[in-house]
Each structure stands twice: as C-alpha cells, then as structure tokens.
CSV table of C-alpha atoms in Angstrom, one decimal:
chain,number,residue,atom,x,y,z
A,96,MET,CA,27.4,57.1,-29.5
A,97,ALA,CA,30.8,55.5,-30.1
A,98,GLU,CA,34.3,57.2,-30.1
A,99,LYS,CA,37.7,55.8,-31.1
A,100,MET,CA,40.3,55.9,-28.2
A,101,ASN,CA,43.6,54.0,-28.5
A,102,GLY,CA,42.2,51.9,-31.3
A,103,LYS,CA,39.3,50.7,-29.2
A,104,THR,CA,35.6,51.6,-29.7
A,105,ILE,CA,34.2,53.1,-26.5
A,106,ILE,CA,30.4,53.2,-26.2
A,107,GLN,CA,29.0,56.3,-24.6
A,108,GLU,CA,25.4,56.2,-23.4
A,109,GLU,CA,22.9,58.9,-24.5
A,110,PRO,CA,20.2,59.8,-21.9
A,111,VAL,CA,17.4,57.3,-22.6
A,112,ASP,CA,14.0,56.7,-21.1
A,113,PHE,CA,14.1,53.1,-20.0
A,114,SER,CA,10.9,53.3,-18.0
A,115,SER,CA,9.0,51.1,-20.4
A,116,GLY,CA,11.6,48.4,-20.3
A,117,SER,CA,12.2,48.7,-24.1
A,118,VAL,CA,15.1,46.8,-25.5
A,119,GLU,CA,15.4,49.0,-28.6
A,120,ALA,CA,16.3,52.2,-27.0
A,121,ILE,CA,20.1,52.0,-27.6
A,122,GLY,CA,20.0,50.5,-31.0
A,123,ASP,CA,23.0,48.3,-31.8
A,124,ALA,CA,25.0,49.3,-28.7
A,125,ASP,CA,27.1,46.4,-27.3
A,126,TRP,CA,28.4,45.5,-23.8
A,127,THR,CA,31.3,43.8,-22.2
A,128,PRO,CA,31.2,40.4,-20.6
A,129,GLU,CA,32.0,42.0,-17.3
A,130,GLU,CA,28.8,44.1,-17.5
A,131,GLU,CA,26.8,41.0,-18.3
A,132,THR,CA,28.4,39.1,-15.4
A,133,ALA,CA,27.6,41.9,-13.0
A,134,ILE,CA,23.9,41.8,-14.0
A,135,ARG,CA,23.7,38.1,-13.7
A,136,ARG,CA,25.3,38.3,-10.2
A,137,LYS,CA,22.8,40.9,-9.2
A,138,PHE,CA,20.0,38.6,-10.3
A,139,ASP,CA,21.7,35.7,-8.4
A,140,PHE,CA,21.8,37.7,-5.2
A,141,THR,CA,18.3,39.3,-5.3
A,142,ILE,CA,15.8,37.5,-7.6
A,143,VAL,CA,17.0,33.9,-7.1
A,144,PRO,CA,17.0,34.0,-3.2
A,145,LEU,CA,13.6,35.6,-3.2
A,146,VAL,CA,11.8,33.1,-5.6
A,147,THR,CA,13.6,30.3,-3.9
A,148,THR,CA,12.3,31.4,-0.5
A,149,LEU,CA,8.7,31.7,-1.9
A,150,TYR,CA,8.9,28.2,-3.4
A,151,MET,CA,10.4,26.7,-0.2
A,152,LEU,CA,7.4,28.1,1.6
A,153,CYS,CA,5.2,26.4,-0.9
A,154,ALA,CA,7.0,23.1,-0.4
A,155,ILE,CA,6.7,23.4,3.4
A,156,ASP,CA,3.0,24.2,3.3
A,157,ARG,CA,2.4,21.3,0.9
A,158,ALA,CA,4.4,18.7,2.8
A,159,ASN,CA,3.6,19.6,6.3
A,160,VAL,CA,0.6,17.2,6.2
A,161,GLY,CA,3.1,14.4,6.3
A,162,ASN,CA,4.7,15.8,9.5
A,163,ALA,CA,1.2,16.5,11.1
A,164,ARG,CA,0.1,12.9,10.4
A,165,ILE,CA,2.5,11.5,12.9
A,166,GLU,CA,1.9,14.3,15.5
A,167,GLY,CA,-1.7,13.3,16.2
A,168,MET,CA,-3.7,14.5,13.2
A,169,THR,CA,-4.6,10.9,12.2
A,170,ASP,CA,-6.4,10.3,15.6
A,171,ASP,CA,-8.0,13.7,15.8
A,172,LEU,CA,-9.5,13.6,12.3
A,173,SER,CA,-10.2,9.9,12.3
A,174,LEU,CA,-8.0,9.3,9.2
A,175,VAL,CA,-8.7,5.6,9.1
A,176,GLY,CA,-8.3,3.3,6.0
A,177,TYR,CA,-7.5,5.3,2.9
A,178,ARG,CA,-8.6,8.6,4.2
A,179,TYR,CA,-5.2,10.1,4.3
A,180,ASN,CA,-4.4,9.0,0.8
A,181,ILE,CA,-7.6,10.5,-0.4
A,182,ILE,CA,-6.7,13.8,1.3
A,183,LEU,CA,-3.4,13.8,-0.7
A,184,THR,CA,-5.1,12.8,-3.9
A,185,VAL,CA,-7.6,15.7,-3.8
A,186,PHE,CA,-4.8,18.2,-3.4
A,187,PHE,CA,-3.0,17.0,-6.5
A,188,ILE,CA,-6.1,16.8,-8.6
A,189,PHE,CA,-6.8,20.5,-8.0
A,190,TYR,CA,-3.0,21.3,-8.2
A,191,LEU,CA,-2.6,19.9,-11.7
A,192,THR,CA,-5.6,21.4,-13.2
A,193,VAL,CA,-4.5,25.1,-12.7
A,194,GLU,CA,-0.9,24.8,-13.8
A,195,ILE,CA,-1.2,25.7,-17.5
A,196,PRO,CA,-3.9,28.4,-17.0
A,197,SER,CA,-1.9,29.9,-14.1
A,198,ASN,CA,1.2,30.3,-16.4
A,199,VAL,CA,-0.9,31.8,-19.1
A,200,ILE,CA,-2.2,34.3,-16.6
A,201,LEU,CA,1.3,35.0,-15.3
A,202,LYS,CA,2.5,35.6,-18.9
A,203,HIS,CA,-0.2,38.3,-19.3
A,204,VAL,CA,-0.2,40.0,-16.0
A,205,GLY,CA,3.4,39.7,-14.9
A,206,PRO,CA,5.0,38.0,-11.8
A,207,ARG,CA,5.6,40.9,-9.4
A,208,LEU,CA,2.1,40.8,-7.8
A,209,TYR,CA,0.8,37.4,-9.1
A,210,LEU,CA,3.5,35.1,-7.6
A,211,PRO,CA,3.3,36.7,-4.1
A,212,LEU,CA,-0.5,36.6,-4.3
A,213,LEU,CA,-0.4,32.9,-4.8
A,214,VAL,CA,2.0,32.5,-1.9
A,215,PHE,CA,-0.1,34.6,0.4
A,216,CYS,CA,-3.3,32.7,-0.4
A,217,PHE,CA,-1.8,29.3,0.2
A,218,GLY,CA,-0.2,30.5,3.4
A,219,LEU,CA,-3.6,31.7,4.5
A,220,ILE,CA,-5.2,28.2,3.7
A,221,SER,CA,-2.3,26.5,5.6
A,222,LEU,CA,-3.0,28.7,8.7
A,223,CYS,CA,-6.8,28.0,8.5
A,224,THR,CA,-6.0,24.2,8.4
A,225,ALA,CA,-5.1,24.5,12.0
A,226,PHE,CA,-8.8,25.0,12.8
A,227,VAL,CA,-10.1,22.0,10.9
A,228,HIS,CA,-12.1,19.5,13.1
A,229,SER,CA,-13.2,16.9,10.6
A,230,TYR,CA,-12.1,14.8,7.7
A,231,PRO,CA,-14.5,16.5,5.1
A,232,SER,CA,-13.2,19.9,6.2
A,233,MET,CA,-9.6,18.7,5.7
A,234,ILE,CA,-10.5,17.6,2.1
A,235,VAL,CA,-11.9,21.0,1.3
A,236,MET,CA,-8.9,22.8,2.7
A,237,ARG,CA,-6.4,20.6,0.7
A,238,ALA,CA,-8.4,21.2,-2.5
A,239,ILE,CA,-8.2,25.0,-2.0
A,240,LEU,CA,-4.6,24.7,-1.2
A,241,GLY,CA,-3.9,22.8,-4.4
A,242,ILE,CA,-5.6,25.6,-6.4
A,243,PHE,CA,-3.2,28.2,-5.1
A,244,GLU,CA,-0.1,26.1,-5.0
A,245,GLY,CA,-0.6,24.7,-8.5
A,246,GLY,CA,0.8,27.8,-10.1
A,247,ALA,CA,3.9,28.2,-7.9
A,248,MET,CA,6.3,25.7,-9.5
A,249,PRO,CA,5.6,26.3,-13.2
A,250,GLY,CA,5.4,30.1,-12.5
A,251,THR,CA,8.8,30.2,-10.8
A,252,ALA,CA,10.4,28.0,-13.5
A,253,PHE,CA,9.0,30.3,-16.2
A,254,PHE,CA,9.9,33.4,-14.3
A,255,LEU,CA,13.6,32.4,-14.0
A,256,SER,CA,13.6,31.5,-17.8
A,257,CYS,CA,12.8,35.2,-18.4
A,258,PHE,CA,15.9,36.4,-16.7
A,259,TYR,CA,18.6,33.9,-17.6
A,260,LYS,CA,20.0,32.5,-20.8
A,261,LYS,CA,19.6,28.8,-21.6
A,262,THR,CA,23.2,28.1,-20.5
A,263,GLU,CA,22.5,29.8,-17.1
A,264,LEU,CA,19.1,28.4,-16.3
A,265,PHE,CA,19.8,24.9,-14.9
A,266,LEU,CA,21.9,26.1,-12.0
A,267,ARG,CA,19.2,28.6,-10.9
A,268,MET,CA,16.5,26.1,-11.5
A,269,SER,CA,18.5,23.7,-9.3
A,270,VAL,CA,18.7,26.2,-6.5
A,271,PHE,CA,14.9,26.7,-6.4
A,272,ILE,CA,14.2,23.0,-6.8
A,273,ALA,CA,16.7,22.3,-4.1
A,274,SER,CA,14.7,24.6,-1.9
A,275,SER,CA,12.1,21.8,-2.0
A,276,SER,CA,14.4,19.3,-0.5
A,277,LEU,CA,15.7,22.0,1.9
A,278,ALA,CA,12.0,22.7,2.9
A,279,SER,CA,11.5,19.0,3.5
A,280,SER,CA,14.6,19.0,5.7
A,281,PHE,CA,13.8,22.2,7.4
A,282,GLY,CA,10.1,21.2,7.6
A,283,GLY,CA,11.0,18.2,9.7
A,284,LEU,CA,13.0,20.2,12.2
A,285,LEU,CA,10.3,22.9,12.2
A,286,ALA,CA,7.6,20.3,12.8
A,287,ALA,CA,9.5,18.7,15.6
A,288,GLY,CA,9.8,22.0,17.3
A,289,LEU,CA,6.3,23.4,16.6
A,290,SER,CA,4.6,20.3,17.8
A,291,LYS,CA,6.2,20.8,21.3
A,292,ILE,CA,4.7,24.2,21.7
A,293,PRO,CA,2.4,24.1,24.8
A,294,THR,CA,-1.3,24.0,24.2
A,295,TRP,CA,-2.8,27.4,23.6
A,296,GLY,CA,-6.0,29.1,22.3
A,297,THR,CA,-9.6,29.3,23.6
A,298,GLU,CA,-11.9,26.7,25.0
A,299,ALA,CA,-13.7,26.6,21.6
A,300,MET,CA,-10.5,26.2,19.7
A,301,ILE,CA,-7.5,24.5,21.3
A,302,ILE,CA,-4.3,24.7,19.3
A,303,SER,CA,-1.7,22.0,20.0
A,304,ARG,CA,0.7,19.6,18.4
A,305,TRP,CA,-0.1,19.2,14.7
A,306,ARG,CA,-2.3,22.3,14.6
A,307,ASN,CA,0.7,24.4,15.7
A,308,ILE,CA,2.5,23.1,12.5
A,309,PHE,CA,-0.2,24.4,10.2
A,310,PHE,CA,-0.8,27.6,12.1
A,311,PHE,CA,2.8,29.0,12.4
A,312,GLU,CA,4.0,27.7,9.1
A,313,GLY,CA,1.0,29.4,7.4
A,314,LEU,CA,1.6,32.6,9.3
A,315,ILE,CA,5.3,32.8,8.3
A,316,THR,CA,4.3,32.2,4.6
A,317,MET,CA,1.8,35.1,4.7
A,318,LEU,CA,4.2,37.6,6.2
A,319,ILE,CA,7.0,36.9,3.7
A,320,ALA,CA,4.5,37.1,0.8
A,321,MET,CA,3.3,40.5,1.8
A,322,ALA,CA,6.9,41.8,1.6
A,323,ALA,CA,7.8,40.0,-1.7
A,324,PRO,CA,6.2,42.6,-4.2
A,325,PHE,CA,8.6,45.3,-2.9
A,326,PHE,CA,11.6,43.3,-4.1
A,327,LEU,CA,10.3,41.1,-7.0
A,328,ALA,CA,11.0,42.2,-10.6
A,329,GLN,CA,8.3,42.4,-13.3
A,330,SER,CA,10.8,41.9,-16.1
A,331,PRO,CA,14.6,42.3,-16.8
A,332,GLY,CA,14.0,45.6,-18.5
A,333,THR,CA,12.1,47.2,-15.6
A,334,TYR,CA,13.9,45.9,-12.6
A,335,LYS,CA,14.4,48.9,-10.2
A,336,TYR,CA,17.6,47.6,-8.7
A,337,LEU,CA,19.4,47.9,-12.1
A,338,THR,CA,20.8,51.0,-13.8
A,339,PRO,CA,19.1,52.1,-17.1
A,340,ARG,CA,22.0,50.6,-19.0
A,341,GLN,CA,21.9,47.3,-17.1
A,342,ARG,CA,18.1,47.1,-17.7
A,343,TYR,CA,18.8,47.4,-21.4
A,344,ILE,CA,21.5,44.7,-21.4
A,345,ALA,CA,19.5,42.4,-19.1
A,346,ALA,CA,16.6,42.4,-21.6
A,347,GLU,CA,18.6,42.6,-24.9
A,348,ARG,CA,20.9,39.7,-24.2
A,349,LEU,CA,17.8,37.4,-23.9
A,350,ARG,CA,16.2,38.8,-26.9
A,351,ARG,CA,19.4,38.2,-29.0
A,352,GLU,CA,19.7,34.7,-27.7
A,353,SER,CA,16.2,33.6,-28.8
A,354,ALA,CA,15.4,36.2,-31.4
A,355,ASN,CA,11.8,36.0,-30.2
A,356,ASP,CA,9.7,38.8,-28.7
A,357,PRO,CA,9.7,38.3,-24.9
A,358,LYS,CA,6.3,40.1,-24.7
A,359,GLU,CA,4.7,37.8,-27.2
A,360,LYS,CA,1.2,36.8,-26.1
A,361,VAL,CA,0.3,33.1,-25.7
A,362,THR,CA,-2.0,31.8,-28.4
A,363,TRP,CA,-3.5,28.4,-29.2
A,364,LYS,CA,-0.7,27.9,-31.7
A,365,HIS,CA,1.9,28.1,-28.8
A,366,VAL,CA,-0.2,25.7,-26.7
A,367,ARG,CA,-0.2,23.1,-29.5
A,368,ARG,CA,3.5,23.6,-30.2
A,369,ALA,CA,4.3,23.0,-26.5
A,370,ILE,CA,2.1,20.0,-26.0
A,371,PHE,CA,3.0,18.2,-29.2
A,372,ASN,CA,6.8,18.7,-29.0
A,373,VAL,CA,8.4,15.3,-28.6
A,374,HIS,CA,11.1,16.7,-26.3
A,375,THR,CA,8.6,18.5,-24.1
A,376,ASN,CA,6.8,15.2,-23.6
A,377,VAL,CA,10.0,13.3,-22.8
A,378,CYS,CA,10.8,15.8,-20.1
A,379,ALA,CA,7.2,15.9,-18.9
A,380,TRP,CA,6.9,12.1,-18.4
A,381,CYS,CA,10.4,11.9,-16.9
A,382,PHE,CA,9.4,14.5,-14.5
A,383,PHE,CA,6.2,12.5,-13.9
A,384,CYS,CA,8.5,9.6,-12.6
A,385,THR,CA,10.8,11.7,-10.5
A,386,ASN,CA,8.0,13.9,-9.0
A,387,SER,CA,6.1,10.8,-8.0
A,388,ALA,CA,9.1,9.8,-5.8
A,389,VAL,CA,9.6,13.4,-4.6
A,390,GLN,CA,6.0,13.8,-3.5
A,391,GLY,CA,5.9,10.3,-2.1
A,392,MET,CA,8.9,11.1,0.1
A,393,GLY,CA,7.4,14.3,1.3
A,394,ALA,CA,4.1,12.8,2.3
A,395,PHE,CA,5.4,9.4,3.5
A,396,ILE,CA,9.0,9.5,4.5
A,397,PRO,CA,8.3,10.3,8.2
A,398,THR,CA,5.9,7.3,8.3
A,399,ILE,CA,8.4,5.1,6.5
A,400,LEU,CA,11.2,6.1,8.9
A,401,ARG,CA,8.9,5.6,11.9
A,402,GLU,CA,8.3,2.1,10.7
A,403,PHE,CA,12.1,1.5,11.0
A,404,GLY,CA,11.4,1.5,14.8
A,405,TRP,CA,12.1,5.1,15.6
A,406,THR,CA,9.8,7.4,17.6
A,407,SER,CA,7.9,10.2,15.9
A,408,THR,CA,10.4,12.8,16.9
A,409,GLU,CA,13.4,10.6,15.8
A,410,ALA,CA,11.7,10.0,12.5
A,411,GLN,CA,11.2,13.8,12.0
A,412,LEU,CA,14.8,14.5,12.7
A,413,LYS,CA,16.2,11.4,10.8
A,414,SER,CA,14.4,12.9,7.6
A,415,VAL,CA,16.6,16.0,7.7
A,416,PRO,CA,20.1,14.7,6.6
A,417,PRO,CA,18.9,13.0,3.2
A,418,TYR,CA,17.3,16.3,2.1
A,419,LEU,CA,20.3,18.3,3.1
A,420,VAL,CA,22.6,16.1,1.0
A,421,ALA,CA,20.1,16.2,-1.9
A,422,CYS,CA,19.9,20.0,-1.8
A,423,CYS,CA,23.7,20.2,-2.2
A,424,ILE,CA,24.0,17.6,-4.9
A,425,THR,CA,21.1,19.3,-6.9
A,426,ILE,CA,22.8,22.6,-6.9
A,427,MET,CA,26.2,21.0,-7.9
A,428,LEU,CA,24.5,19.2,-10.7
A,429,GLY,CA,23.0,22.4,-12.0
A,430,TYR,CA,26.4,24.2,-11.8
A,431,LEU,CA,28.2,21.4,-13.8
A,432,SER,CA,25.4,21.3,-16.3
A,433,ASP,CA,25.5,25.0,-17.0
A,434,ARG,CA,29.3,25.0,-17.2
A,435,THR,CA,29.3,22.2,-19.8
A,436,ASN,CA,26.1,23.4,-21.6
A,437,LYS,CA,24.7,19.9,-21.4
A,438,ARG,CA,21.5,18.5,-19.8
A,439,GLY,CA,20.7,14.9,-20.9
A,440,ILE,CA,23.9,13.3,-19.9
A,441,PHE,CA,23.6,14.5,-16.3
A,442,MET,CA,20.0,13.3,-16.1
A,443,VAL,CA,21.0,9.9,-17.4
A,444,GLY,CA,24.0,9.8,-15.1
A,445,ILE,CA,22.1,10.6,-11.9
A,446,LEU,CA,19.0,8.3,-12.3
A,447,PRO,CA,21.0,5.1,-11.4
A,448,CYS,CA,21.2,6.4,-7.8
A,449,SER,CA,17.4,6.3,-7.4
A,450,ILE,CA,17.1,2.9,-9.2
A,451,THR,CA,19.7,1.5,-6.7
A,452,GLY,CA,18.0,3.2,-3.8
A,453,PHE,CA,14.5,1.9,-4.4
A,454,ALA,CA,16.0,-1.6,-5.1
A,455,ILE,CA,17.6,-1.6,-1.7
A,456,LEU,CA,14.4,-0.4,0.0
A,457,ARG,CA,12.5,-3.1,-1.9
A,458,PHE,CA,14.8,-6.1,-1.3
A,459,SER,CA,17.0,-5.4,1.7
A,460,THR,CA,16.1,-6.0,5.3
A,461,ASN,CA,19.0,-4.1,6.8
A,462,ILE,CA,17.8,-0.8,8.5
A,463,THR,CA,21.2,0.9,7.9
A,464,ALA,CA,21.2,0.0,4.2
A,465,LYS,CA,17.6,1.2,3.8
A,466,TYR,CA,18.4,4.5,5.5
A,467,ALA,CA,21.3,4.9,3.1
A,468,ALA,CA,18.9,4.2,0.2
A,469,VAL,CA,16.8,7.1,1.3
A,470,PHE,CA,19.9,9.4,0.6
A,471,LEU,CA,20.3,7.8,-2.8
A,472,ASN,CA,16.7,8.4,-3.7
A,473,ALA,CA,16.6,12.0,-2.5
A,474,ILE,CA,19.8,12.8,-4.5
A,475,ALA,CA,18.6,11.5,-7.7
A,476,VAL,CA,14.9,12.5,-7.8
A,477,PHE,CA,15.4,16.1,-6.7
A,478,GLY,CA,18.4,16.6,-9.0
A,479,ALA,CA,16.8,15.1,-12.0
A,480,SER,CA,13.5,16.9,-11.4
A,481,SER,CA,15.1,20.4,-11.8
A,482,GLY,CA,17.1,19.0,-14.8
A,483,PHE,CA,14.0,17.8,-16.7
A,484,LEU,CA,12.2,21.1,-16.1
A,485,SER,CA,15.0,23.3,-17.3
A,486,TRP,CA,15.8,21.0,-20.2
A,487,GLY,CA,12.2,21.1,-21.5
A,488,ILE,CA,12.0,24.9,-21.1
A,489,ASN,CA,15.4,25.4,-22.8
A,490,ASN,CA,14.2,23.4,-25.9
A,491,ALA,CA,10.7,25.1,-26.1
A,492,GLY,CA,11.8,27.4,-28.9
A,493,SER,CA,10.2,30.7,-27.7
A,494,PRO,CA,9.1,32.4,-24.5
A,495,ALA,CA,5.4,32.0,-25.2
A,496,VAL,CA,5.8,28.3,-25.9
A,497,ALA,CA,8.1,28.0,-22.8
A,498,ALA,CA,5.3,29.4,-20.7
A,499,VAL,CA,2.9,26.7,-21.8
A,500,ALA,CA,5.6,24.0,-21.8
A,501,GLY,CA,6.6,24.8,-18.2
A,502,GLY,CA,2.9,24.5,-17.1
A,503,TYR,CA,2.4,21.3,-19.1
A,504,MET,CA,5.5,19.6,-17.8
A,505,VAL,CA,4.5,20.4,-14.2
A,506,MET,CA,0.9,19.3,-14.9
A,507,VAL,CA,2.1,15.9,-16.1
A,508,GLY,CA,4.5,15.8,-13.2
A,509,SER,CA,1.6,16.4,-10.9
A,510,LEU,CA,-0.1,13.3,-12.1
A,511,GLY,CA,2.9,11.6,-10.6
A,512,GLY,CA,2.0,13.3,-7.4
A,513,VAL,CA,-1.5,11.8,-7.6
A,514,LEU,CA,0.1,8.4,-8.2
A,515,SER,CA,2.4,8.9,-5.2
A,516,THR,CA,-0.6,9.3,-2.8
A,517,TRP,CA,-1.5,5.6,-3.5
A,518,THR,CA,2.0,4.1,-3.6
A,519,TYR,CA,2.3,3.7,0.2
A,520,LEU,CA,-0.8,2.4,1.7
A,521,SER,CA,-1.4,1.5,5.4
A,522,ASN,CA,-2.2,-2.1,4.7
A,523,ASP,CA,1.3,-2.4,3.0
A,524,SER,CA,3.2,-1.3,6.2
A,525,PRO,CA,5.8,-1.7,7.7
A,526,LEU,CA,7.8,-2.8,4.7
A,527,PHE,CA,5.9,-0.9,2.0
A,528,LEU,CA,7.0,-3.4,-0.7
A,529,ASN,CA,4.4,-2.4,-3.2
A,530,GLY,CA,5.2,1.2,-2.9
A,531,HIS,CA,9.0,0.6,-3.3
A,532,THR,CA,8.3,-1.7,-6.4
A,533,ILE,CA,6.2,1.0,-8.1
A,534,ASN,CA,8.9,3.7,-7.6
A,535,LEU,CA,11.6,1.3,-8.7
A,536,CYS,CA,9.7,0.6,-12.0
A,537,LEU,CA,9.1,4.3,-12.5
A,538,GLN,CA,12.8,5.1,-12.1
A,539,LEU,CA,13.8,2.4,-14.6
A,540,PHE,CA,11.3,3.8,-17.1
A,541,CYS,CA,12.5,7.3,-16.5
A,542,PHE,CA,16.1,6.2,-17.2
A,543,CYS,CA,15.1,4.6,-20.5
A,544,LEU,CA,13.0,7.7,-21.5
A,545,ALA,CA,15.9,10.1,-20.6
A,546,CYS,CA,18.2,8.1,-22.8
A,547,PHE,CA,15.7,8.3,-25.7
A,548,GLY,CA,15.4,12.1,-25.1
A,549,LEU,CA,19.2,12.6,-25.3
A,550,ALA,CA,19.5,10.5,-28.4
A,551,HIS,CA,16.6,12.4,-30.0
A,552,CYS,CA,18.3,15.7,-29.4
A,553,ILE,CA,21.7,14.5,-30.7
A,554,TYR,CA,20.2,13.0,-33.8
A,555,ASP,CA,18.0,15.9,-34.7
A,556,ASN,CA,20.7,18.4,-34.3
A,557,LYS,CA,22.9,16.4,-36.7
A,558,ILE,CA,20.1,16.2,-39.2
A,559,ARG,CA,19.6,19.9,-39.0
A,560,ALA,CA,23.3,20.7,-39.4
A,561,MET,CA,23.2,18.6,-42.6
A,562,GLY,CA,20.5,20.7,-43.9
A,563,LYS,CA,17.9,18.0,-44.1
A,564,ARG,CA,15.2,20.1,-42.3
A,565,ASP,CA,15.7,23.2,-44.5
A,566,ASP,CA,12.6,22.5,-46.6
A,567,ARG,CA,10.6,23.8,-43.6
A,568,ILE,CA,11.8,27.4,-44.2
A,569,ASN,CA,11.9,27.6,-48.0
A,570,GLY,CA,10.2,30.7,-49.1
A,571,LEU,CA,9.5,32.0,-45.6
A,572,THR,CA,10.3,35.4,-44.2
A,573,GLU,CA,12.5,35.9,-41.2
A,574,GLU,CA,9.4,36.5,-39.1
A,575,GLU,CA,7.8,33.3,-40.3
A,576,LYS,CA,11.0,31.4,-39.6
A,577,LEU,CA,11.0,32.6,-36.0
A,578,ALA,CA,7.3,31.6,-35.6
A,579,LEU,CA,8.3,28.0,-36.3
A,580,GLY,CA,10.0,27.9,-32.9
A,581,HIS,CA,11.7,24.5,-32.2
A,582,ARG,CA,10.7,23.4,-35.7
A,583,ASN,CA,12.9,26.0,-37.3
A,584,PRO,CA,15.9,24.1,-38.7
A,585,GLU,CA,18.2,26.8,-37.5
A,586,PHE,CA,17.1,26.0,-33.9
A,587,ARG,CA,19.4,23.6,-32.0
A,588,TYR,CA,18.2,21.5,-29.1
A,589,MET,CA,20.2,21.6,-25.9
A,590,GLU,CA,21.6,18.1,-25.5
C-alpha cells in the first residue's frame, strides 16, 4: 500500500508469497534507483564471478591442448602431418552442432543445474584425456569435449541477459569473455607449472608432463562445478540471496524493459525470427571473424611464440602478458559501452588494432614488433567478441528470440573456430604467412561488416521514428505487437 508523508508517496510492502518468482505480486508498486542499484551490485558480486569462473574453466579445458602440444603430446601420440589440426577440427564440429539445441534446453529447464552439469562433464572429459595413448582415442575425447563445451558460451551469454538490462549487459558480457583471455593467460602459467610435476602413477599408466595438464585442470573443473548449484540462480525472481522485494524488482525491471514474458517458451517462430534477423547475422559473422582469431591464438600462440626462438617454457610464459592486457581492455570497453548506451561505434573503433596486428605479423621480420602485434590482436579480438555477442542479444527483440540468437551467433562463430584449426599448418612454419594472411583478411571483412551493421541500426531507427514502419502494426492488438519482436516499429535497435 502507499501512504502520503511530507508530500512524498511511500510504498509499504504487504506480506507476499514470492516463492514462485512471480513478477505480478505487488501490482504497480515502484522502486527507487538505489534499490535497483543494490540488486545489480548483488548480481555483480555473486552471479557474475561465478559464471565467469565456470566459463574460464571451459576456456582452460578447451585451450590446454595447445599447451600440451609443446610439452610432449606431439611425440607421445605421433601427431604428425595434419593430425593436430584434425583433432582441433573435430572438437569444433561437435561444439557448433549443440549450441542452439543446448540453449533451447537451457531455456526450458533453467540454468541452476544445467550449466554446472555441462561444466562437470567437460571437466571429467579433460581429466580422462590424461589417460589417452593414441591419436584415434584423442579424437574421440575431443569430440565428446566439444559436445559438453558447446553449450557453455551461448548458455552463459543468455543467462546473463536474463538478469541485466540491455544497457548493463555488455560490461558483464565483457567480464565473462575476458575470462577467456584470462584463462589463456592463466592456462599458460598453469601449464608451465603442471608440466614440471614429477612423474607419478602406476606402471600401467604413467602421468607426466602434458598428461598432468589435462588431469589436474580437469579435476579442478569438476570440483568447482559440484559446488556451483548451491550458489547459482535459476531466475531473478527466485534468487535466494535476494529479499522478497528485491526478487520482485529484479524480475519486474526486466519485464518492463522488454514488455515480453521472460518465461515464454521457444517455438519455431522464434527460431526463424532469430536466424533471419539482419542484425543477428551481422553480429554472427563478425563473431565468426573475431572468434577465428581467438581460437587460433588459443591453439597456436604457444607454437608461434616458440618459433620466435624461445624455449617451450619461455613461450608458455610469454603468452601470459598479451592475454592479461586483453582482459583489462575488454572489461574497460564493456564499461564504456554500457555507460554510453552504444555498441557499434566501439566495435568499429577496436577492430583496427587487430588489422594492424595481423599486418605486422604478416609483413614484419622484427621479433619485438611481432610480439607487440600479438598484444594488438588479443586486445581487439577478445574485446570485439564480447561486443558482437551482447549487441546481437540486445537487438533480438524478446527473451525467447535472444535464447536462439545467442546460440546461433556462437554456432556461426564456432565455424570460425573450425577455420582457425587450418590457418596455422606445420608446413607453413616458422613464419606462418598463410595463417596471418587469412586472419588479416577476416579482420578487414569484419570491420566492413561492423560498419554496415552500425549504419543499418542508425538508418532503421530513423525510419521507425518517422513512422514509416507503422504499417506493420495497423489493426494489431498489444499482444500481437509484442509478438513482432524486433520487427515492431516501436522497437529500437541499440546502435
């Protein structure tokens, strides 16, 4: 109820059962900016660190094959010719096939158990990889790993979009994407240390060097995954670490922003609307370009650095600083983007760094300049990757479409992961001119496509503001208008 006091309306809460997470229990009750900020901060210090940690484990378990390669795995498994590239390709083929189905499942069953289950399973597969003795066995393990890891990125992106407004999302997406660069950095340090653990095990199964990397990183992943369900939220309206009023505000503020039902089930209509959205495709294919570079760096940067003349341990350690810098820049980019409520201009602005970086790697012969180029590449491709994902989800039009769009964008991006496995071939070493040329062309294409995407959003918003799309809603009810999603002329693209 509300009472007048000193000319101000004070809202007093009635006892309400919020156990169902309903957002209708308090009717038209409002809240203060301070209350909303407190909720957002609680999410920032509970949910974001947890999902960031889970995704960082995913990135470590995915990229550790690159660290293991230079720690004896190539010789032990006879990875001659293109065998290493085939191992990487198999992973991404299975990875990309499960991304949309995984997000549809997540939308139906909820994240509290589903996301930790994925993490536990790929941790278990990573641990089991330590016992592989042959090339065919490694292919099987990487295929299974791809199945469980495929849902992690789109699932985490969609999960965050269910807790934050559009203008808050990029910063939080940047944090979790930055964890990938942090994982690559930490993974190099961890691999350097784990590979030095003395030989242990039984006569039938000796664990040493690269096997330690898979075993202990997988074990850590499993332990953290088992604890995650006790802290992860199912939805804003049911999060146990919020008060009943905070749960209401957390859910209602998102419902009011989109005016769509957050519990709406995914149908084929939503699938079509996500896949045939021009802007979703712009973000998806831009992510294809940046993710190709991201995955290529994860799988090949230790090898590339070793070709600079450094030892295996030096190459592992030298791979750390570029990723640390990229982590900081990615988070800063997300902060600035959310503060200004802009996306495209930041994507267009950061991509020249990777264009310059790959140009240096392709045409320069100076080792110092090439190492500096690795920094430029890491800064741009990690920062832009989080930007394109959040930009696409922001402009999806409804939670159900966003669930599909997130999976679709990551699926297309994973095709870039498949391409990355064939950009740096052993017969192209030590300069890897073909690989650097491919990535340089991809970054140029990405820059042009991002410019088109920004221009499309600006133009369409102006057309809608002039009323030239109003014919789409003539004679429609409010429910039918909302069902149009991004095609609703009252909807505005985030530029």
